[in-house]
PDB file of C-alpha atoms and ligand atoms in Angstrom:
ATOM      1  CA  MET A   1     -17.002   2.045  -0.481  1.00 37.00           C
ATOM      2  CA  SER A   2     -15.852  -1.488   0.095  1.00 39.00           C
ATOM      3  CA  THR A   3     -19.385  -2.833   0.219  1.00 41.00           C
ATOM      4  CA  ASP A   4     -19.693  -2.058  -3.512  1.00 44.00           C
ATOM      5  CA  SER A   5     -17.396  -4.984  -4.158  1.00 41.00           C
ATOM      6  CA  VAL A   6     -19.630  -7.443  -2.375  1.00 44.00           C
ATOM      7  CA  GLN A   7     -20.667  -9.142  -5.626  1.00 52.00           C
ATOM      8  CA  SER A   8     -17.373  -8.744  -7.466  1.00 76.00           C
ATOM      9  CA  ASN A   9     -14.861 -11.543  -7.954  1.00 93.00           C
ATOM     10  CA  THR A  10     -12.031  -9.142  -8.638  1.00 95.00           C
ATOM     11  CA  PRO A  11     -10.764  -6.787  -5.967  1.00 98.00           C
ATOM     12  CA  ARG A  12     -10.885  -3.161  -6.925  1.00 97.00           C
ATOM     13  CA  HIS A  13      -8.177  -2.269  -4.438  1.00 98.00           C
ATOM     14  CA  VAL A  14      -5.275  -4.544  -3.474  1.00 98.00           C
ATOM     15  CA  ALA A  15      -2.800  -3.534  -0.774  1.00 98.00           C
ATOM     16  CA  ILE A  16       0.499  -5.340  -0.238  1.00 98.00           C
ATOM     17  CA  ILE A  17       2.777  -5.522   2.782  1.00 99.00           C
ATOM     18  CA  MET A  18       6.011  -6.164   0.908  1.00 98.00           C
ATOM     19  CA  ASP A  19       7.915  -8.116   3.538  1.00 98.00           C
ATOM     20  CA  GLY A  20      10.980 -10.360   3.627  1.00 98.00           C
ATOM     21  CA  ASN A  21      13.673  -8.416   1.757  1.00 98.00           C
ATOM     22  CA  GLY A  22      16.138  -8.700   4.630  1.00 98.00           C
ATOM     23  CA  ARG A  23      15.668 -12.430   5.157  1.00 98.00           C
ATOM     24  CA  TRP A  24      15.884 -13.059   1.402  1.00 98.00           C
ATOM     25  CA  ALA A  25      19.298 -11.378   1.380  1.00 98.00           C
ATOM     26  CA  ARG A  26      20.531 -12.997   4.589  1.00 98.00           C
ATOM     27  CA  LYS A  27      19.753 -16.437   3.213  1.00 98.00           C
ATOM     28  CA  ARG A  28      22.096 -15.628   0.334  1.00 98.00           C
ATOM     29  CA  LEU A  29      24.766 -14.183   2.635  1.00 98.00           C
ATOM     30  CA  LEU A  30      24.148 -10.760   1.100  1.00 98.00           C
ATOM     31  CA  PRO A  31      23.707  -7.453   2.947  1.00 98.00           C
ATOM     32  CA  ARG A  32      20.034  -6.642   3.738  1.00 98.00           C
ATOM     33  CA  ILE A  33      20.138  -3.731   1.336  1.00 98.00           C
ATOM     34  CA  GLU A  34      20.597  -6.155  -1.574  1.00 98.00           C
ATOM     35  CA  GLY A  35      17.236  -7.620  -0.633  1.00 98.00           C
ATOM     36  CA  HIS A  36      15.695  -4.159  -0.727  1.00 98.00           C
ATOM     37  CA  ARG A  37      17.298  -3.516  -4.108  1.00 98.00           C
ATOM     38  CA  LYS A  38      15.823  -6.718  -5.508  1.00 98.00           C
ATOM     39  CA  GLY A  39      12.499  -5.874  -3.864  1.00 98.00           C
ATOM     40  CA  VAL A  40      12.312  -2.484  -5.551  1.00 97.00           C
ATOM     41  CA  LYS A  41      13.016  -4.078  -8.942  1.00 95.00           C
ATOM     42  CA  ASN A  42      10.133  -6.400  -8.284  1.00 93.00           C
ATOM     43  CA  VAL A  43       7.711  -3.498  -7.944  1.00 97.00           C
ATOM     44  CA  ARG A  44       8.363  -2.703 -11.608  1.00 94.00           C
ATOM     45  CA  ASN A  45       7.026  -6.116 -12.729  1.00 91.00           C
ATOM     46  CA  LEU A  46       3.884  -5.584 -10.741  1.00 94.00           C
ATOM     47  CA  LEU A  47       3.348  -2.123 -12.199  1.00 95.00           C
ATOM     48  CA  GLU A  48       3.678  -3.453 -15.748  1.00 91.00           C
ATOM     49  CA  ALA A  49       0.977  -5.986 -14.915  1.00 90.00           C
ATOM     50  CA  LEU A  50      -1.219  -3.405 -13.211  1.00 91.00           C
ATOM     51  CA  SER A  51      -1.763  -1.479 -16.419  1.00 86.00           C
ATOM     52  CA  THR A  52      -3.763  -4.343 -17.943  1.00 90.00           C
ATOM     53  CA  SER A  53      -5.281  -5.588 -14.693  1.00 92.00           C
ATOM     54  CA  PRO A  54      -8.858  -5.103 -13.543  1.00 93.00           C
ATOM     55  CA  VAL A  55      -7.369  -4.055 -10.189  1.00 97.00           C
ATOM     56  CA  ARG A  56      -7.637  -0.280 -10.228  1.00 97.00           C
ATOM     57  CA  TYR A  57      -5.948   0.625  -6.958  1.00 98.00           C
ATOM     58  CA  LEU A  58      -2.661  -0.865  -5.805  1.00 98.00           C
ATOM     59  CA  THR A  59      -1.271   0.250  -2.454  1.00 98.00           C
ATOM     60  CA  LEU A  60       2.237  -0.760  -1.414  1.00 98.00           C
ATOM     61  CA  PHE A  61       3.570  -0.564   2.135  1.00 98.00           C
ATOM     62  CA  ALA A  62       7.095   0.662   1.477  1.00 98.00           C
ATOM     63  CA  PHE A  63       8.187   2.228   4.774  1.00 98.00           C
ATOM     64  CA  SER A  64       6.453   2.261   8.147  1.00 99.00           C
ATOM     65  CA  VAL A  65       6.557   4.815  10.944  1.00 98.00           C
ATOM     66  CA  GLU A  66       8.281   2.095  12.968  1.00 98.00           C
ATOM     67  CA  ASN A  67      10.932   1.449  10.286  1.00 98.00           C
ATOM     68  CA  TRP A  68      12.821   4.625  11.362  1.00 98.00           C
ATOM     69  CA  GLN A  69      14.059   2.478  14.262  1.00 98.00           C
ATOM     70  CA  ARG A  70      16.232   0.452  11.878  1.00 98.00           C
ATOM     71  CA  PRO A  71      19.978   1.193  11.626  1.00 98.00           C
ATOM     72  CA  LYS A  72      20.656   4.573  10.022  1.00 98.00           C
ATOM     73  CA  GLU A  73      22.532   3.076   7.081  1.00 98.00           C
ATOM     74  CA  GLU A  74      19.530   0.851   6.227  1.00 98.00           C
ATOM     75  CA  VAL A  75      17.089   3.776   6.481  1.00 98.00           C
ATOM     76  CA  ASP A  76      19.377   5.943   4.314  1.00 98.00           C
ATOM     77  CA  ALA A  77      19.701   3.166   1.751  1.00 98.00           C
ATOM     78  CA  LEU A  78      15.930   2.684   1.646  1.00 98.00           C
ATOM     79  CA  MET A  79      15.368   6.406   1.066  1.00 98.00           C
ATOM     80  CA  ASP A  80      17.989   6.362  -1.659  1.00 98.00           C
ATOM     81  CA  LEU A  81      16.347   3.377  -3.350  1.00 98.00           C
ATOM     82  CA  LEU A  82      13.009   5.151  -3.175  1.00 98.00           C
ATOM     83  CA  LYS A  83      14.466   8.195  -4.889  1.00 98.00           C
ATOM     84  CA  GLN A  84      16.046   6.044  -7.595  1.00 98.00           C
ATOM     85  CA  PHE A  85      12.768   4.192  -8.072  1.00 98.00           C
ATOM     86  CA  LEU A  86      10.906   7.471  -8.600  1.00 98.00           C
ATOM     87  CA  LYS A  87      13.520   8.767 -11.026  1.00 97.00           C
ATOM     88  CA  ARG A  88      13.612   5.532 -13.003  1.00 97.00           C
ATOM     89  CA  GLU A  89       9.994   4.445 -13.012  1.00 96.00           C
ATOM     90  CA  SER A  90       8.138   7.714 -13.536  1.00 97.00           C
ATOM     91  CA  ARG A  91       8.179   7.054 -17.282  1.00 97.00           C
ATOM     92  CA  LEU A  92       6.591   3.660 -16.728  1.00 96.00           C
ATOM     93  CA  LEU A  93       3.848   5.294 -14.668  1.00 97.00           C
ATOM     94  CA  VAL A  94       3.184   7.865 -17.372  1.00 97.00           C
ATOM     95  CA  ARG A  95       3.274   5.260 -20.171  1.00 95.00           C
ATOM     96  CA  ASN A  96       0.809   3.058 -18.322  1.00 95.00           C
ATOM     97  CA  ARG A  97      -1.384   5.950 -17.156  1.00 96.00           C
ATOM     98  CA  ILE A  98      -0.917   5.194 -13.474  1.00 97.00           C
ATOM     99  CA  ARG A  99      -1.427   8.031 -10.982  1.00 98.00           C
ATOM    100  CA  LEU A 100       0.912   8.160  -8.004  1.00 98.00           C
ATOM    101  CA  GLU A 101      -0.553   8.864  -4.579  1.00 98.00           C
ATOM    102  CA  ILE A 102       1.208   8.929  -1.212  1.00 98.00           C
ATOM    103  CA  ILE A 103      -0.130   8.110   2.231  1.00 98.00           C
ATOM    104  CA  GLY A 104       1.857   8.736   5.417  1.00 98.00           C
ATOM    105  CA  GLY A 105       3.831  11.517   7.012  1.00 98.00           C
ATOM    106  CA  ARG A 106       5.387  13.270   4.041  1.00 97.00           C
ATOM    107  CA  GLU A 107       7.085  16.043   6.016  1.00 97.00           C
ATOM    108  CA  GLU A 108       9.515  13.701   7.765  1.00 98.00           C
ATOM    109  CA  LEU A 109      10.829  12.277   4.471  1.00 98.00           C
ATOM    110  CA  PRO A 110      14.158  13.648   3.168  1.00 98.00           C
ATOM    111  CA  GLU A 111      13.867  16.796   1.048  1.00 98.00           C
ATOM    112  CA  ASP A 112      15.244  15.158  -2.138  1.00 98.00           C
ATOM    113  CA  VAL A 113      12.719  12.312  -1.855  1.00 98.00           C
ATOM    114  CA  ARG A 114       9.871  14.798  -1.368  1.00 98.00           C
ATOM    115  CA  GLN A 115      10.973  16.681  -4.481  1.00 98.00           C
ATOM    116  CA  GLU A 116      10.873  13.505  -6.567  1.00 98.00           C
ATOM    117  CA  LEU A 117       7.484  12.595  -5.129  1.00 98.00           C
ATOM    118  CA  ASP A 118       6.154  16.047  -6.021  1.00 98.00           C
ATOM    119  CA  ARG A 119       7.495  15.760  -9.560  1.00 98.00           C
ATOM    120  CA  VAL A 120       6.054  12.301 -10.239  1.00 98.00           C
ATOM    121  CA  GLN A 121       2.726  13.233  -8.660  1.00 98.00           C
ATOM    122  CA  ARG A 122       2.555  16.305 -10.868  1.00 98.00           C
ATOM    123  CA  GLU A 123       3.347  14.276 -13.985  1.00 98.00           C
ATOM    124  CA  THR A 124       0.728  11.622 -13.237  1.00 98.00           C
ATOM    125  CA  SER A 125      -1.981  13.699 -11.576  1.00 98.00           C
ATOM    126  CA  GLU A 126      -4.346  13.550 -14.582  1.00 98.00           C
ATOM    127  CA  PHE A 127      -4.505   9.756 -14.815  1.00 97.00           C
ATOM    128  CA  GLU A 128      -7.661   7.976 -13.755  1.00 95.00           C
ATOM    129  CA  ASP A 129      -7.200   4.422 -15.063  1.00 93.00           C
ATOM    130  CA  HIS A 130      -4.987   3.080 -12.262  1.00 97.00           C
ATOM    131  CA  VAL A 131      -3.732   4.399  -8.960  1.00 98.00           C
ATOM    132  CA  LEU A 132      -0.481   3.381  -7.289  1.00 98.00           C
ATOM    133  CA  THR A 133      -0.385   4.491  -3.670  1.00 98.00           C
ATOM    134  CA  LEU A 134       2.889   4.281  -1.775  1.00 98.00           C
ATOM    135  CA  ALA A 135       2.577   4.092   1.998  1.00 99.00           C
ATOM    136  CA  LEU A 136       5.674   5.980   3.153  1.00 98.00           C
ATOM    137  CA  ASN A 137       6.347   6.780   6.780  1.00 98.00           C
ATOM    138  CA  TYR A 138       2.897   5.298   7.260  1.00 99.00           C
ATOM    139  CA  GLY A 139       1.288   3.919  10.405  1.00 98.00           C
ATOM    140  CA  SER A 140      -2.427   3.578  11.137  1.00 98.00           C
ATOM    141  CA  ARG A 141      -2.149   4.874  14.684  1.00 98.00           C
ATOM    142  CA  THR A 142      -0.378   8.037  13.530  1.00 98.00           C
ATOM    143  CA  GLU A 143      -3.010   8.411  10.825  1.00 98.00           C
ATOM    144  CA  VAL A 144      -5.766   8.322  13.471  1.00 98.00           C
ATOM    145  CA  LEU A 145      -3.943  10.900  15.581  1.00 98.00           C
ATOM    146  CA  ASP A 146      -3.532  13.155  12.532  1.00 98.00           C
ATOM    147  CA  ALA A 147      -7.218  12.755  11.647  1.00 98.00           C
ATOM    148  CA  THR A 148      -8.252  13.609  15.201  1.00 98.00           C
ATOM    149  CA  ARG A 149      -6.032  16.699  15.203  1.00 98.00           C
ATOM    150  CA  ARG A 150      -7.468  17.877  11.878  1.00 98.00           C
ATOM    151  CA  ILE A 151     -11.034  17.369  13.089  1.00 98.00           C
ATOM    152  CA  ALA A 152     -10.248  19.404  16.226  1.00 98.00           C
ATOM    153  CA  GLN A 153      -8.777  22.177  14.050  1.00 98.00           C
ATOM    154  CA  ASP A 154     -11.798  22.207  11.727  1.00 98.00           C
ATOM    155  CA  LEU A 155     -14.120  22.401  14.715  1.00 98.00           C
ATOM    156  CA  ALA A 156     -12.078  25.219  16.237  1.00 98.00           C
ATOM    157  CA  ASP A 157     -12.001  27.322  13.051  1.00 98.00           C
ATOM    158  CA  GLY A 158     -15.657  26.636  12.292  1.00 98.00           C
ATOM    159  CA  SER A 159     -15.167  24.759   8.990  1.00 97.00           C
ATOM    160  CA  LEU A 160     -16.821  21.793  10.728  1.00 98.00           C
ATOM    161  CA  SER A 161     -19.902  22.488  12.857  1.00 98.00           C
ATOM    162  CA  GLU A 162     -20.119  19.149  14.708  1.00 97.00           C
ATOM    163  CA  PRO A 163     -17.748  16.214  15.261  1.00 97.00           C
ATOM    164  CA  PRO A 164     -18.224  13.458  12.638  1.00 98.00           C
ATOM    165  CA  ALA A 165     -21.122  11.284  13.740  1.00 98.00           C
ATOM    166  CA  THR A 166     -20.812   8.591  11.072  1.00 98.00           C
ATOM    167  CA  TRP A 167     -17.941   6.731   9.446  1.00 97.00           C
ATOM    168  CA  GLU A 168     -18.796   8.433   6.144  1.00 96.00           C
ATOM    169  CA  GLU A 169     -18.141  11.782   7.803  1.00 97.00           C
ATOM    170  CA  TYR A 170     -14.945  10.581   9.531  1.00 97.00           C
ATOM    171  CA  ARG A 171     -13.214   8.700   6.696  1.00 97.00           C
ATOM    172  CA  PRO A 172     -12.260  11.768   4.591  1.00 97.00           C
ATOM    173  CA  TYR A 173      -9.930  12.760   7.436  1.00 98.00           C
ATOM    174  CA  LEU A 174      -7.809   9.644   6.900  1.00 98.00           C
ATOM    175  CA  TYR A 175      -4.810   9.833   4.551  1.00 98.00           C
ATOM    176  CA  THR A 176      -6.715   7.690   2.063  1.00 98.00           C
ATOM    177  CA  GLY A 177      -9.432  10.350   1.681  1.00 95.00           C
ATOM    178  CA  ASP A 178     -12.125   9.032  -0.605  1.00 88.00           C
ATOM    179  CA  MET A 179     -10.093   6.126  -2.023  1.00 96.00           C
ATOM    180  CA  PRO A 180     -12.075   2.877  -1.741  1.00 97.00           C
ATOM    181  CA  ASP A 181     -11.119   0.565   1.108  1.00 98.00           C
ATOM    182  CA  PRO A 182      -8.744  -2.289   0.264  1.00 98.00           C
ATOM    183  CA  ASP A 183     -10.643  -5.432  -0.683  1.00 98.00           C
ATOM    184  CA  LEU A 184      -7.574  -7.648  -0.390  1.00 98.00           C
ATOM    185  CA  ILE A 185      -4.439  -7.247   1.749  1.00 98.00           C
ATOM    186  CA  ILE A 186      -1.503  -9.476   0.836  1.00 98.00           C
ATOM    187  CA  ARG A 187       1.516 -10.004   3.088  1.00 98.00           C
ATOM    188  CA  THR A 188       4.558 -11.846   1.801  1.00 98.00           C
ATOM    189  CA  SER A 189       7.258 -13.777   3.618  1.00 98.00           C
ATOM    190  CA  GLY A 190       5.311 -15.845   6.095  1.00 98.00           C
ATOM    191  CA  GLU A 191       4.372 -13.357   8.829  1.00 98.00           C
ATOM    192  CA  TRP A 192       0.731 -13.409   9.848  1.00 98.00           C
ATOM    193  CA  ARG A 193       0.288  -9.862  11.050  1.00 98.00           C
ATOM    194  CA  VAL A 194      -0.679  -6.470   9.670  1.00 98.00           C
ATOM    195  CA  SER A 195       1.970  -4.313  11.391  1.00 98.00           C
ATOM    196  CA  ASN A 196      -0.063  -1.091  11.776  1.00 98.00           C
ATOM    197  CA  PHE A 197      -1.116  -1.041   8.087  1.00 99.00           C
ATOM    198  CA  LEU A 198      -4.558   0.244   6.990  1.00 98.00           C
ATOM    199  CA  LEU A 199      -6.160  -0.981  10.203  1.00 98.00           C
ATOM    200  CA  LEU A 200      -9.359   1.024   9.723  1.00 98.00           C
ATOM    201  CA  GLN A 201      -9.609   0.893   5.928  1.00 98.00           C
ATOM    202  CA  GLY A 202      -8.919  -2.847   6.046  1.00 98.00           C
ATOM    203  CA  ALA A 203     -11.643  -3.540   8.603  1.00 98.00           C
ATOM    204  CA  TYR A 204     -13.389  -5.853   6.130  1.00 98.00           C
ATOM    205  CA  ALA A 205     -10.481  -6.640   3.813  1.00 98.00           C
ATOM    206  CA  GLU A 206      -9.754 -10.226   2.906  1.00 98.00           C
ATOM    207  CA  LEU A 207      -6.285 -11.203   4.131  1.00 98.00           C
ATOM    208  CA  TYR A 208      -3.840 -13.330   2.151  1.00 98.00           C
ATOM    209  CA  PHE A 209      -0.556 -14.487   3.640  1.00 98.00           C
ATOM    210  CA  CYS A 210       2.063 -16.266   1.580  1.00 98.00           C
ATOM    211  CA  ASP A 211       5.512 -17.627   2.413  1.00 98.00           C
ATOM    212  CA  ILE A 212       7.258 -16.175  -0.664  1.00 98.00           C
ATOM    213  CA  PRO A 213       9.695 -13.384   0.285  1.00 98.00           C
ATOM    214  CA  TRP A 214       8.927 -10.109  -1.488  1.00 98.00           C
ATOM    215  CA  PRO A 215      11.970 -10.221  -3.843  1.00 98.00           C
ATOM    216  CA  GLU A 216      10.633 -13.509  -5.262  1.00 98.00           C
ATOM    217  CA  PHE A 217       6.976 -12.549  -5.433  1.00 97.00           C
ATOM    218  CA  THR A 218       5.933 -12.735  -9.089  1.00 96.00           C
ATOM    219  CA  ILE A 219       2.843 -11.822 -11.035  1.00 95.00           C
ATOM    220  CA  ASN A 220       1.853 -15.502 -10.816  1.00 96.00           C
ATOM    221  CA  HIS A 221       1.836 -15.248  -7.025  1.00 97.00           C
ATOM    222  CA  PHE A 222      -0.201 -12.064  -7.330  1.00 97.00           C
ATOM    223  CA  ASN A 223      -2.701 -13.876  -9.546  1.00 96.00           C
ATOM    224  CA  GLU A 224      -2.874 -16.735  -7.026  1.00 97.00           C
ATOM    225  CA  ALA A 225      -3.877 -14.202  -4.383  1.00 97.00           C
ATOM    226  CA  LEU A 226      -6.572 -12.815  -6.721  1.00 97.00           C
ATOM    227  CA  GLU A 227      -7.758 -16.348  -7.359  1.00 97.00           C
ATOM    228  CA  SER A 228      -8.016 -17.007  -3.614  1.00 98.00           C
ATOM    229  CA  TYR A 229      -9.960 -13.760  -3.244  1.00 98.00           C
ATOM    230  CA  SER A 230     -12.391 -14.744  -5.991  1.00 97.00           C
ATOM    231  CA  ARG A 231     -13.361 -17.877  -4.053  1.00 96.00           C
ATOM    232  CA  ARG A 232     -14.179 -16.047  -0.839  1.00 96.00           C
ATOM    233  CA  GLU A 233     -17.565 -14.904   0.284  1.00 96.00           C
ATOM    234  CA  ARG A 234     -17.568 -11.447   1.809  1.00 96.00           C
ATOM    235  CA  ARG A 235     -20.438 -10.941   4.170  1.00 96.00           C
ATOM    236  CA  PHE A 236     -19.837  -7.586   5.901  1.00 96.00           C
ATOM    237  CA  GLY A 237     -21.735  -8.834   8.933  1.00 96.00           C
ATOM    238  CA  ARG A 238     -24.687 -10.048   6.927  1.00 95.00           C
ATOM    239  CA  VAL A 239     -26.100 -13.531   6.503  1.00 95.00           C
ATOM    240  CA  SER A 240     -24.604 -15.795   3.843  1.00 88.00           C
ATOM    241  CA  THR A 241     -26.526 -15.969   0.583  1.00 82.00           C
ATOM    242  CA  SER A 242     -24.645 -18.956  -0.845  1.00 80.00           C
ATOM    243  CA  PRO A 243     -26.244 -22.430  -0.832  1.00 79.00           C
ATOM    244  CA  VAL A 244     -25.497 -24.553   2.250  1.00 73.00           C
ATOM    245  CA  GLU A 245     -22.976 -27.311   1.564  1.00 66.00           C
ATOM    246  CA  VAL A 246     -23.934 -30.732   2.956  1.00 61.00           C
TER     247      VAL A 246
HETATM  248  C1  LIG B 301      10.344  -5.310   3.930  1.00 79.08           C
HETATM  249  O1  LIG B 301      11.369  -6.197   4.120  1.00 79.08           O
HETATM  250  C2  LIG B 301      10.824  -3.936   3.511  1.00 79.08           C
HETATM  251  C3  LIG B 301      10.687  -2.912   4.565  1.00 79.08           C
HETATM  252  C4  LIG B 301      10.134  -3.080   5.729  1.00 79.08           C
HETATM  253  C5  LIG B 301      11.195  -1.604   4.232  1.00 79.08           C
HETATM  254  P1  LIG B 301      12.117  -6.298   5.529  1.00 79.08           P
HETATM  255  O2  LIG B 301      13.277  -5.383   5.521  1.00 79.08           O
HETATM  256  O3  LIG B 301      11.171  -6.119   6.656  1.00 79.08           O
HETATM  257  O4  LIG B 301      12.630  -7.794   5.485  1.00 79.08           O
HETATM  258  P2  LIG B 301      12.672  -8.818   6.691  1.00 79.08           P
HETATM  259  O5  LIG B 301      11.282  -8.899   7.251  1.00 79.08           O
HETATM  260  O6  LIG B 301      13.653  -8.271   7.689  1.00 79.08           O
HETATM  261  O7  LIG B 301      13.118 -10.093   6.071  1.00 79.08           O
HETATM  262  C1  LIG B 302       6.011  -3.920   7.593  1.00 79.08           C
HETATM  263  O1  LIG B 302       7.081  -4.793   7.654  1.00 79.08           O
HETATM  264  C2  LIG B 302       6.435  -2.637   6.941  1.00 79.08           C
HETATM  265  C3  LIG B 302       6.702  -2.709   5.511  1.00 79.08           C
HETATM  266  C4  LIG B 302       6.563  -3.768   4.736  1.00 79.08           C
HETATM  267  C5  LIG B 302       7.121  -1.479   4.905  1.00 79.08           C
HETATM  268  P1  LIG B 302       8.032  -4.879   8.921  1.00 79.08           P
HETATM  269  O2  LIG B 302       9.061  -5.908   8.601  1.00 79.08           O
HETATM  270  O3  LIG B 302       8.515  -3.544   9.313  1.00 79.08           O
HETATM  271  O4  LIG B 302       7.032  -5.404  10.051  1.00 79.08           O
HETATM  272  P2  LIG B 302       7.336  -6.230  11.372  1.00 79.08           P
HETATM  273  O5  LIG B 302       8.385  -5.489  12.138  1.00 79.08           O
HETATM  274  O6  LIG B 302       7.812  -7.583  10.953  1.00 79.08           O
HETATM  275  O7  LIG B 302       6.010  -6.320  12.071  1.00 79.08           O
HETATM  276 MG1  LIG B 303      10.035  -7.380   7.751  1.00 79.08          MG
END
């Protein structure tokens, strides 16, 4: 649970809203897809760093439920880039002992993407050191609806005797299952919003917004976010224990 990290200076779970690919490209008079291409390459750098990082869980918002509303050619290109990423980077995941997890509506993803996801998940399923979670076709509101539907089903078929009465009983129904809550949520490219991302799991997450567009976000920027996190006091509704500054 997130409250475990109350005394820790390093987040156990960092989630990133990788934003600004389109604007990065437009500024260079390139098609938006070139921004996505550069953005995907950037994920590789982060994964290399993850293997030696104290951050155990990294969750990346790669495609939202709302992103289907983009032009078809952009959606198709994004799905294609995702497939290429999985084909190319599965070796990196295996080499660095990173397990791949997925959150979001898997069924709506194209068949060839699902096949690649299945393959990489199979190949990395044993790894415990680090966990990369891709949020694909993800939206918190849909996640809540799915959880509610599954609870209703479990009640109907008798596998659950009473509706969950505590958060501990409810949270396994979310896509994130028993993964710890994000301690830190980073959003790149200057927007100060969370866009339907981990709304419940991030209830007590520290937020970090930076102006750098995702294609230019480096490991140094990532470390700056960790540094900012380390200086924060998380209180979870309690009273501050740090000395009063005068
Ligand atoms: C983030 O970059 C990637 C996805 C949402 C898939 P955007 O494509 O949202 O880039 P901007 O925000 O339009 O610049
Ligand atoms: C959030 O970015 C989704 C991802 C990063 C995958 P968007 O660019 O879709 O969010 P809005 O539309 O600016 O809120
Ligand atoms: Mg955007």
